[in-house]
């Protein structure tokens, strides 16, 4: 694994909630966690790998919050490094205080996407899986979520990797024929093999449009003459009163844009 400094960040959303998670990753993650978290049990060192440990986050000698700590030792963690997660109450002010404690003990504030970046650099994820993490987070429908999960599980890699291996094999045969002309590779067979690879690559590339629709959403425009029921249709599709409906013509004057889920596919109306 590549060696980096230790980073920390709030891994849950900015809105208040019952649970908020502060994540640390790096060689000093466990040491920092032991300085800011005290297990309720006094047996052992308190932080058993892959077990939730109950205790308190400490600001000096004062208890800042009751929390759970989870330790994932390298290389069996999301980033491939030592990772500690502190599961606190989801008060944004409280979580900022916990982050401040971690930074005061030597951690650095993580950059956006840096945990996933480290997972990629440490070989835990390939580039297609790293991209899929963002797609899973931003999925806006059942179909888009399923597509993102397939990519996160290596679906795209499993299709691309055989093509790459076949190309490397053909390249080695061609280079060998240049070094040893008496053992000339069969040009016709190599040409046919390259053609097959190109065809499979074209088939894979043709799925881009579908993937983009699932990711960004199809665009649907409701157009028509004045007072024919465009607003009523929009409300019916969204199943909510988004636009004013009136017998008077021209009551909808503002530009209206909403997202809806159409049988699992996100649609921008």
PDB file of C-alpha atoms in Angstrom:
ATOM      1  CA  UNK A   1       0.000   0.000   0.000  1.00  0.00           C
ATOM      2  CA  UNK A   2       1.060   3.572  -0.655  1.00  0.00           C
ATOM      3  CA  UNK A   3       1.973   5.451   2.560  1.00  0.00           C
ATOM      4  CA  UNK A   4       0.078   8.691   3.212  1.00  0.00           C
ATOM      5  CA  UNK A   5      -0.553  10.982   6.140  1.00  0.00           C
ATOM      6  CA  UNK A   6      -3.642  10.392   8.279  1.00  0.00           C
ATOM      7  CA  UNK A   7      -6.845  12.101   7.171  1.00  0.00           C
ATOM      8  CA  UNK A   8     -10.192  12.715   8.857  1.00  0.00           C
ATOM      9  CA  UNK A   9     -13.619  13.808   7.638  1.00  0.00           C
ATOM     10  CA  UNK A  10     -17.313  13.724   8.437  1.00  0.00           C
ATOM     11  CA  UNK A  11     -18.639  10.874   6.288  1.00  0.00           C
ATOM     12  CA  UNK A  12     -22.353  11.581   6.704  1.00  0.00           C
ATOM     13  CA  UNK A  13     -24.489  14.385   5.269  1.00  0.00           C
ATOM     14  CA  UNK A  14     -24.500  17.980   6.560  1.00  0.00           C
ATOM     15  CA  UNK A  15     -28.103  17.875   7.833  1.00  0.00           C
ATOM     16  CA  UNK A  16     -28.793  17.026  11.507  1.00  0.00           C
ATOM     17  CA  UNK A  17     -29.702  13.386  12.112  1.00  0.00           C
ATOM     18  CA  UNK A  18     -29.626  10.655  14.746  1.00  0.00           C
ATOM     19  CA  UNK A  19     -26.211   9.356  13.618  1.00  0.00           C
ATOM     20  CA  UNK A  20     -23.104  11.132  12.335  1.00  0.00           C
ATOM     21  CA  UNK A  21     -19.872   9.379  11.369  1.00  0.00           C
ATOM     22  CA  UNK A  22     -16.331  10.734  11.597  1.00  0.00           C
ATOM     23  CA  UNK A  23     -13.843   8.615   9.656  1.00  0.00           C
ATOM     24  CA  UNK A  24     -10.056   8.495  10.029  1.00  0.00           C
ATOM     25  CA  UNK A  25      -7.702   6.752   7.625  1.00  0.00           C
ATOM     26  CA  UNK A  26      -3.925   6.367   7.748  1.00  0.00           C
ATOM     27  CA  UNK A  27      -1.069   4.901   9.744  1.00  0.00           C
ATOM     28  CA  UNK A  28      -1.907   7.003  12.828  1.00  0.00           C
ATOM     29  CA  UNK A  29      -5.703   6.538  12.710  1.00  0.00           C
ATOM     30  CA  UNK A  30      -5.766   4.055  15.596  1.00  0.00           C
ATOM     31  CA  UNK A  31      -3.375   6.112  17.726  1.00  0.00           C
ATOM     32  CA  UNK A  32      -5.458   9.273  17.220  1.00  0.00           C
ATOM     33  CA  UNK A  33      -8.699   7.400  17.946  1.00  0.00           C
ATOM     34  CA  UNK A  34      -7.288   6.130  21.245  1.00  0.00           C
ATOM     35  CA  UNK A  35      -6.497   9.718  22.254  1.00  0.00           C
ATOM     36  CA  UNK A  36     -10.006  11.037  21.590  1.00  0.00           C
ATOM     37  CA  UNK A  37     -12.141   7.963  22.393  1.00  0.00           C
ATOM     38  CA  UNK A  38     -12.357   6.102  25.690  1.00  0.00           C
ATOM     39  CA  UNK A  39     -14.084   2.694  25.670  1.00  0.00           C
ATOM     40  CA  UNK A  40     -16.557   2.051  28.460  1.00  0.00           C
ATOM     41  CA  UNK A  41     -14.903  -1.321  29.096  1.00  0.00           C
ATOM     42  CA  UNK A  42     -11.472  -1.182  30.697  1.00  0.00           C
ATOM     43  CA  UNK A  43     -10.355  -4.621  29.458  1.00  0.00           C
ATOM     44  CA  UNK A  44      -7.568  -4.782  26.861  1.00  0.00           C
ATOM     45  CA  UNK A  45      -6.814  -1.830  24.595  1.00  0.00           C
ATOM     46  CA  UNK A  46     -10.532  -1.446  23.923  1.00  0.00           C
ATOM     47  CA  UNK A  47     -10.623  -1.318  20.107  1.00  0.00           C
ATOM     48  CA  UNK A  48     -11.134  -4.814  18.732  1.00  0.00           C
ATOM     49  CA  UNK A  49     -10.898  -5.023  14.924  1.00  0.00           C
ATOM     50  CA  UNK A  50     -14.262  -5.061  13.143  1.00  0.00           C
ATOM     51  CA  UNK A  51     -16.238  -4.834  16.396  1.00  0.00           C
ATOM     52  CA  UNK A  52     -18.408  -1.920  17.545  1.00  0.00           C
ATOM     53  CA  UNK A  53     -17.055  -0.624  20.851  1.00  0.00           C
ATOM     54  CA  UNK A  54     -19.184   1.620  23.076  1.00  0.00           C
ATOM     55  CA  UNK A  55     -17.566   4.541  24.865  1.00  0.00           C
ATOM     56  CA  UNK A  56     -17.136   8.315  24.997  1.00  0.00           C
ATOM     57  CA  UNK A  57     -15.477  10.917  22.811  1.00  0.00           C
ATOM     58  CA  UNK A  58     -13.328  13.012  25.117  1.00  0.00           C
ATOM     59  CA  UNK A  59     -12.410  16.679  24.930  1.00  0.00           C
ATOM     60  CA  UNK A  60      -9.585  16.605  27.434  1.00  0.00           C
ATOM     61  CA  UNK A  61     -11.172  15.034  30.489  1.00  0.00           C
ATOM     62  CA  UNK A  62     -14.724  16.080  29.566  1.00  0.00           C
ATOM     63  CA  UNK A  63     -17.076  13.730  27.736  1.00  0.00           C
ATOM     64  CA  UNK A  64     -18.151  15.303  24.455  1.00  0.00           C
ATOM     65  CA  UNK A  65     -20.487  12.529  23.302  1.00  0.00           C
ATOM     66  CA  UNK A  66     -21.433   8.897  23.724  1.00  0.00           C
ATOM     67  CA  UNK A  67     -20.314   7.004  20.630  1.00  0.00           C
ATOM     68  CA  UNK A  68     -19.407   3.728  18.978  1.00  0.00           C
ATOM     69  CA  UNK A  69     -15.912   3.163  17.567  1.00  0.00           C
ATOM     70  CA  UNK A  70     -15.127   0.682  14.790  1.00  0.00           C
ATOM     71  CA  UNK A  71     -11.558  -0.226  13.821  1.00  0.00           C
ATOM     72  CA  UNK A  72     -10.724  -1.745  10.416  1.00  0.00           C
ATOM     73  CA  UNK A  73      -7.026  -2.685  10.231  1.00  0.00           C
ATOM     74  CA  UNK A  74      -5.087  -2.506   6.965  1.00  0.00           C
ATOM     75  CA  UNK A  75      -5.281  -3.900   4.376  1.00  0.00           C
ATOM     76  CA  UNK A  76      -8.865  -5.074   5.000  1.00  0.00           C
ATOM     77  CA  UNK A  77     -10.535  -1.667   5.015  1.00  0.00           C
ATOM     78  CA  UNK A  78     -12.170   0.643   2.483  1.00  0.00           C
ATOM     79  CA  UNK A  79      -8.954   2.576   1.814  1.00  0.00           C
ATOM     80  CA  UNK A  80      -6.505  -0.282   2.364  1.00  0.00           C
ATOM     81  CA  UNK A  81      -5.110   1.623   5.369  1.00  0.00           C
ATOM     82  CA  UNK A  82      -5.976   1.513   9.066  1.00  0.00           C
ATOM     83  CA  UNK A  83      -9.470   3.044   9.302  1.00  0.00           C
ATOM     84  CA  UNK A  84     -11.387   4.080  12.427  1.00  0.00           C
ATOM     85  CA  UNK A  85     -14.982   5.280  12.387  1.00  0.00           C
ATOM     86  CA  UNK A  86     -16.568   7.155  15.293  1.00  0.00           C
ATOM     87  CA  UNK A  87     -20.365   6.853  15.194  1.00  0.00           C
ATOM     88  CA  UNK A  88     -21.625   9.858  17.146  1.00  0.00           C
ATOM     89  CA  UNK A  89     -24.925  11.712  17.405  1.00  0.00           C
ATOM     90  CA  UNK A  90     -25.636  13.562  14.174  1.00  0.00           C
ATOM     91  CA  UNK A  91     -25.431  17.148  15.429  1.00  0.00           C
ATOM     92  CA  UNK A  92     -23.310  19.070  12.842  1.00  0.00           C
ATOM     93  CA  UNK A  93     -21.809  21.288  15.568  1.00  0.00           C
ATOM     94  CA  UNK A  94     -20.873  18.208  17.607  1.00  0.00           C
ATOM     95  CA  UNK A  95     -19.304  16.463  14.607  1.00  0.00           C
ATOM     96  CA  UNK A  96     -17.209  19.556  13.843  1.00  0.00           C
ATOM     97  CA  UNK A  97     -15.958  19.419  17.441  1.00  0.00           C
ATOM     98  CA  UNK A  98     -14.982  15.744  17.002  1.00  0.00           C
ATOM     99  CA  UNK A  99     -13.166  16.562  13.757  1.00  0.00           C
ATOM    100  CA  UNK A 100     -11.351  19.356  15.580  1.00  0.00           C
ATOM    101  CA  UNK A 101     -10.167  16.885  18.205  1.00  0.00           C
ATOM    102  CA  UNK A 102      -8.826  14.529  15.522  1.00  0.00           C
ATOM    103  CA  UNK A 103      -7.012  17.389  13.773  1.00  0.00           C
ATOM    104  CA  UNK A 104      -5.486  18.553  17.047  1.00  0.00           C
ATOM    105  CA  UNK A 105      -3.964  15.071  17.442  1.00  0.00           C
ATOM    106  CA  UNK A 106      -2.222  15.147  14.072  1.00  0.00           C
ATOM    107  CA  UNK A 107      -4.803  14.221  11.454  1.00  0.00           C
ATOM    108  CA  UNK A 108      -5.388  16.316   8.350  1.00  0.00           C
ATOM    109  CA  UNK A 109      -8.801  17.253   6.965  1.00  0.00           C
ATOM    110  CA  UNK A 110      -9.526  14.999   3.996  1.00  0.00           C
ATOM    111  CA  UNK A 111     -10.043  16.501   0.559  1.00  0.00           C
ATOM    112  CA  UNK A 112     -13.327  15.727  -1.289  1.00  0.00           C
ATOM    113  CA  UNK A 113     -13.230  12.105  -2.469  1.00  0.00           C
ATOM    114  CA  UNK A 114      -9.855  11.413  -0.851  1.00  0.00           C
ATOM    115  CA  UNK A 115     -10.953   8.204   0.894  1.00  0.00           C
ATOM    116  CA  UNK A 116     -11.992   6.727  -2.456  1.00  0.00           C
ATOM    117  CA  UNK A 117      -8.831   8.109  -4.075  1.00  0.00           C
ATOM    118  CA  UNK A 118      -6.733   6.239  -1.532  1.00  0.00           C
ATOM    119  CA  UNK A 119      -8.772   3.078  -2.094  1.00  0.00           C
ATOM    120  CA  UNK A 120      -7.874   3.349  -5.802  1.00  0.00           C
ATOM    121  CA  UNK A 121      -4.177   4.133  -5.224  1.00  0.00           C
ATOM    122  CA  UNK A 122      -3.897   1.242  -2.762  1.00  0.00           C
ATOM    123  CA  UNK A 123      -5.484  -1.196  -5.223  1.00  0.00           C
ATOM    124  CA  UNK A 124      -8.726  -1.688  -3.282  1.00  0.00           C
ATOM    125  CA  UNK A 125     -10.793  -0.337  -6.204  1.00  0.00           C
ATOM    126  CA  UNK A 126     -10.059   0.026  -9.902  1.00  0.00           C
ATOM    127  CA  UNK A 127     -10.906   3.266 -11.706  1.00  0.00           C
ATOM    128  CA  UNK A 128     -14.337   2.045 -12.866  1.00  0.00           C
ATOM    129  CA  UNK A 129     -15.284   1.053  -9.300  1.00  0.00           C
ATOM    130  CA  UNK A 130     -14.010   4.363  -7.919  1.00  0.00           C
ATOM    131  CA  UNK A 131     -16.237   6.213 -10.393  1.00  0.00           C
ATOM    132  CA  UNK A 132     -19.147   3.955  -9.442  1.00  0.00           C
ATOM    133  CA  UNK A 133     -18.958   5.049  -5.780  1.00  0.00           C
ATOM    134  CA  UNK A 134     -20.106   8.514  -6.826  1.00  0.00           C
ATOM    135  CA  UNK A 135     -22.813   7.012  -9.065  1.00  0.00           C
ATOM    136  CA  UNK A 136     -24.207   4.956  -6.169  1.00  0.00           C
ATOM    137  CA  UNK A 137     -24.326   8.064  -3.972  1.00  0.00           C
ATOM    138  CA  UNK A 138     -26.061  10.155  -6.658  1.00  0.00           C
ATOM    139  CA  UNK A 139     -28.397   7.507  -8.125  1.00  0.00           C
ATOM    140  CA  UNK A 140     -31.898   8.947  -8.589  1.00  0.00           C
ATOM    141  CA  UNK A 141     -33.874   5.839  -9.439  1.00  0.00           C
ATOM    142  CA  UNK A 142     -33.969   2.088  -8.999  1.00  0.00           C
ATOM    143  CA  UNK A 143     -32.498   1.354 -12.443  1.00  0.00           C
ATOM    144  CA  UNK A 144     -29.659   3.859 -12.028  1.00  0.00           C
ATOM    145  CA  UNK A 145     -28.870   2.477  -8.570  1.00  0.00           C
ATOM    146  CA  UNK A 146     -28.742  -1.090  -9.863  1.00  0.00           C
ATOM    147  CA  UNK A 147     -26.477  -0.057 -12.757  1.00  0.00           C
ATOM    148  CA  UNK A 148     -24.130   1.780 -10.386  1.00  0.00           C
ATOM    149  CA  UNK A 149     -23.984  -1.220  -8.045  1.00  0.00           C
ATOM    150  CA  UNK A 150     -23.116  -3.551 -10.928  1.00  0.00           C
ATOM    151  CA  UNK A 151     -20.217  -1.260 -11.825  1.00  0.00           C
ATOM    152  CA  UNK A 152     -19.115  -0.995  -8.195  1.00  0.00           C
ATOM    153  CA  UNK A 153     -19.052  -4.796  -8.007  1.00  0.00           C
ATOM    154  CA  UNK A 154     -16.725  -4.873 -11.043  1.00  0.00           C
ATOM    155  CA  UNK A 155     -19.209  -5.431 -13.864  1.00  0.00           C
ATOM    156  CA  UNK A 156     -17.505  -3.033 -16.287  1.00  0.00           C
ATOM    157  CA  UNK A 157     -14.036  -4.278 -15.370  1.00  0.00           C
ATOM    158  CA  UNK A 158     -15.047  -7.881 -16.086  1.00  0.00           C
ATOM    159  CA  UNK A 159     -16.047  -6.839 -19.606  1.00  0.00           C
ATOM    160  CA  UNK A 160     -13.003  -4.681 -20.340  1.00  0.00           C
ATOM    161  CA  UNK A 161     -10.262  -6.827 -18.775  1.00  0.00           C
ATOM    162  CA  UNK A 162     -10.564  -9.785 -21.245  1.00  0.00           C
ATOM    163  CA  UNK A 163     -10.270  -7.339 -24.165  1.00  0.00           C
ATOM    164  CA  UNK A 164      -7.147  -5.824 -22.627  1.00  0.00           C
ATOM    165  CA  UNK A 165      -5.573  -9.241 -22.023  1.00  0.00           C
ATOM    166  CA  UNK A 166      -6.315 -10.341 -25.585  1.00  0.00           C
ATOM    167  CA  UNK A 167      -4.745  -7.157 -26.986  1.00  0.00           C
ATOM    168  CA  UNK A 168      -1.605  -7.681 -24.874  1.00  0.00           C
ATOM    169  CA  UNK A 169      -1.362 -11.225 -26.168  1.00  0.00           C
ATOM    170  CA  UNK A 170      -1.636 -10.072 -29.789  1.00  0.00           C
ATOM    171  CA  UNK A 171       0.924  -7.344 -29.178  1.00  0.00           C
ATOM    172  CA  UNK A 172       3.442  -9.874 -27.824  1.00  0.00           C
ATOM    173  CA  UNK A 173       2.932 -12.095 -30.876  1.00  0.00           C
ATOM    174  CA  UNK A 174       3.473  -9.180 -33.244  1.00  0.00           C
ATOM    175  CA  UNK A 175       6.628  -8.048 -31.391  1.00  0.00           C
ATOM    176  CA  UNK A 176       7.965 -11.601 -31.436  1.00  0.00           C
ATOM    177  CA  UNK A 177       7.497 -11.789 -35.214  1.00  0.00           C
ATOM    178  CA  UNK A 178       9.541  -8.566 -35.572  1.00  0.00           C
ATOM    179  CA  UNK A 179      12.412 -10.021 -33.532  1.00  0.00           C
ATOM    180  CA  UNK A 180      12.232 -13.426 -35.201  1.00  0.00           C
ATOM    181  CA  UNK A 181      11.130 -12.904 -38.842  1.00  0.00           C
ATOM    182  CA  UNK A 182      11.522 -16.624 -39.579  1.00  0.00           C
ATOM    183  CA  UNK A 183       8.642 -17.246 -37.157  1.00  0.00           C
ATOM    184  CA  UNK A 184       6.177 -14.860 -38.782  1.00  0.00           C
ATOM    185  CA  UNK A 185       2.846 -14.524 -37.005  1.00  0.00           C
ATOM    186  CA  UNK A 186      -0.223 -15.226 -39.103  1.00  0.00           C
ATOM    187  CA  UNK A 187      -1.391 -11.744 -40.217  1.00  0.00           C
ATOM    188  CA  UNK A 188      -4.852 -12.964 -41.208  1.00  0.00           C
ATOM    189  CA  UNK A 189      -5.589 -14.523 -37.814  1.00  0.00           C
ATOM    190  CA  UNK A 190      -4.260 -11.473 -35.978  1.00  0.00           C
ATOM    191  CA  UNK A 191      -6.379  -9.181 -38.147  1.00  0.00           C
ATOM    192  CA  UNK A 192      -9.491 -11.265 -37.463  1.00  0.00           C
ATOM    193  CA  UNK A 193      -8.783 -11.262 -33.722  1.00  0.00           C
ATOM    194  CA  UNK A 194      -8.380  -7.467 -33.699  1.00  0.00           C
ATOM    195  CA  UNK A 195     -11.653  -7.165 -35.607  1.00  0.00           C
ATOM    196  CA  UNK A 196     -13.438  -9.239 -32.980  1.00  0.00           C
ATOM    197  CA  UNK A 197     -12.011  -7.077 -30.199  1.00  0.00           C
ATOM    198  CA  UNK A 198     -13.096  -3.907 -31.996  1.00  0.00           C
ATOM    199  CA  UNK A 199     -16.622  -5.255 -32.415  1.00  0.00           C
ATOM    200  CA  UNK A 200     -16.899  -6.096 -28.720  1.00  0.00           C
ATOM    201  CA  UNK A 201     -15.533  -2.662 -27.844  1.00  0.00           C
ATOM    202  CA  UNK A 202     -18.142  -1.011 -30.096  1.00  0.00           C
ATOM    203  CA  UNK A 203     -20.908  -3.026 -28.419  1.00  0.00           C
ATOM    204  CA  UNK A 204     -19.657  -1.904 -25.017  1.00  0.00           C
ATOM    205  CA  UNK A 205     -19.418   1.730 -26.135  1.00  0.00           C
ATOM    206  CA  UNK A 206     -22.982   1.587 -27.472  1.00  0.00           C
ATOM    207  CA  UNK A 207     -24.256   1.147 -23.898  1.00  0.00           C
ATOM    208  CA  UNK A 208     -22.966   4.632 -22.985  1.00  0.00           C
ATOM    209  CA  UNK A 209     -26.198   6.357 -24.024  1.00  0.00           C
ATOM    210  CA  UNK A 210     -28.276   4.108 -21.780  1.00  0.00           C
ATOM    211  CA  UNK A 211     -25.865   4.605 -18.904  1.00  0.00           C
ATOM    212  CA  UNK A 212     -25.984   8.363 -19.338  1.00  0.00           C
ATOM    213  CA  UNK A 213     -29.791   8.338 -19.231  1.00  0.00           C
ATOM    214  CA  UNK A 214     -29.725   6.348 -16.012  1.00  0.00           C
ATOM    215  CA  UNK A 215     -27.131   8.693 -14.518  1.00  0.00           C
ATOM    216  CA  UNK A 216     -28.402  12.098 -15.655  1.00  0.00           C
ATOM    217  CA  UNK A 217     -32.051  11.334 -16.367  1.00  0.00           C
ATOM    218  CA  UNK A 218     -34.071  11.515 -19.568  1.00  0.00           C
ATOM    219  CA  UNK A 219     -35.464  14.951 -20.415  1.00  0.00           C
ATOM    220  CA  UNK A 220     -39.200  15.279 -20.956  1.00  0.00           C
ATOM    221  CA  UNK A 221     -40.790  18.546 -22.126  1.00  0.00           C
ATOM    222  CA  UNK A 222     -44.522  19.199 -21.727  1.00  0.00           C
ATOM    223  CA  UNK A 223     -45.545  21.580 -24.507  1.00  0.00           C
ATOM    224  CA  UNK A 224     -48.917  22.724 -25.749  1.00  0.00           C
ATOM    225  CA  UNK A 225     -51.289  25.592 -26.318  1.00  0.00           C
ATOM    226  CA  UNK A 226     -52.544  27.820 -23.530  1.00  0.00           C
ATOM    227  CA  UNK A 227     -54.910  26.230 -20.994  1.00  0.00           C
ATOM    228  CA  UNK A 228     -54.920  22.708 -22.457  1.00  0.00           C
ATOM    229  CA  UNK A 229     -53.872  21.022 -19.190  1.00  0.00           C
ATOM    230  CA  UNK A 230     -50.061  21.099 -19.132  1.00  0.00           C
ATOM    231  CA  UNK A 231     -49.965  21.935 -15.419  1.00  0.00           C
ATOM    232  CA  UNK A 232     -52.537  19.252 -14.623  1.00  0.00           C
ATOM    233  CA  UNK A 233     -50.453  16.689 -16.519  1.00  0.00           C
ATOM    234  CA  UNK A 234     -47.290  17.764 -14.687  1.00  0.00           C
ATOM    235  CA  UNK A 235     -49.033  17.432 -11.310  1.00  0.00           C
ATOM    236  CA  UNK A 236     -50.403  14.026 -12.275  1.00  0.00           C
ATOM    237  CA  UNK A 237     -46.944  12.763 -13.279  1.00  0.00           C
ATOM    238  CA  UNK A 238     -45.312  14.086 -10.107  1.00  0.00           C
ATOM    239  CA  UNK A 239     -48.283  13.066  -7.927  1.00  0.00           C
ATOM    240  CA  UNK A 240     -48.161  16.402  -6.163  1.00  0.00           C
ATOM    241  CA  UNK A 241     -49.509  19.931  -6.697  1.00  0.00           C
ATOM    242  CA  UNK A 242     -46.331  21.410  -8.168  1.00  0.00           C
ATOM    243  CA  UNK A 243     -48.000  23.841 -10.607  1.00  0.00           C
ATOM    244  CA  UNK A 244     -51.064  26.052 -10.134  1.00  0.00           C
ATOM    245  CA  UNK A 245     -54.133  24.727 -11.949  1.00  0.00           C
ATOM    246  CA  UNK A 246     -56.755  27.271 -12.943  1.00  0.00           C
ATOM    247  CA  UNK A 247     -59.415  27.834 -15.587  1.00  0.00           C
ATOM    248  CA  UNK A 248     -57.761  31.183 -16.252  1.00  0.00           C
ATOM    249  CA  UNK A 249     -55.226  31.109 -19.089  1.00  0.00           C
ATOM    250  CA  UNK A 250     -51.563  31.868 -18.394  1.00  0.00           C
ATOM    251  CA  UNK A 251     -51.437  31.124 -14.655  1.00  0.00           C
ATOM    252  CA  UNK A 252     -48.174  29.151 -15.030  1.00  0.00           C
ATOM    253  CA  UNK A 253     -45.617  31.800 -15.953  1.00  0.00           C
ATOM    254  CA  UNK A 254     -42.465  30.508 -14.252  1.00  0.00           C
ATOM    255  CA  UNK A 255     -40.099  27.878 -15.610  1.00  0.00           C
ATOM    256  CA  UNK A 256     -40.793  24.614 -13.748  1.00  0.00           C
ATOM    257  CA  UNK A 257     -38.297  21.746 -13.600  1.00  0.00           C
ATOM    258  CA  UNK A 258     -38.730  18.629 -11.495  1.00  0.00           C
ATOM    259  CA  UNK A 259     -37.244  15.144 -11.224  1.00  0.00           C
ATOM    260  CA  UNK A 260     -39.443  12.041 -11.211  1.00  0.00           C
ATOM    261  CA  UNK A 261     -38.899   8.286 -11.185  1.00  0.00           C
ATOM    262  CA  UNK A 262     -40.459   6.506 -14.169  1.00  0.00           C
ATOM    263  CA  UNK A 263     -40.337   2.766 -13.500  1.00  0.00           C
ATOM    264  CA  UNK A 264     -36.843   3.058 -12.070  1.00  0.00           C
ATOM    265  CA  UNK A 265     -35.487   5.547 -14.621  1.00  0.00           C
ATOM    266  CA  UNK A 266     -34.914   9.174 -13.552  1.00  0.00           C
ATOM    267  CA  UNK A 267     -36.754  11.673 -15.747  1.00  0.00           C
ATOM    268  CA  UNK A 268     -36.281  15.457 -15.716  1.00  0.00           C
ATOM    269  CA  UNK A 269     -39.689  17.001 -16.518  1.00  0.00           C
TER     270      UNK A 269
END
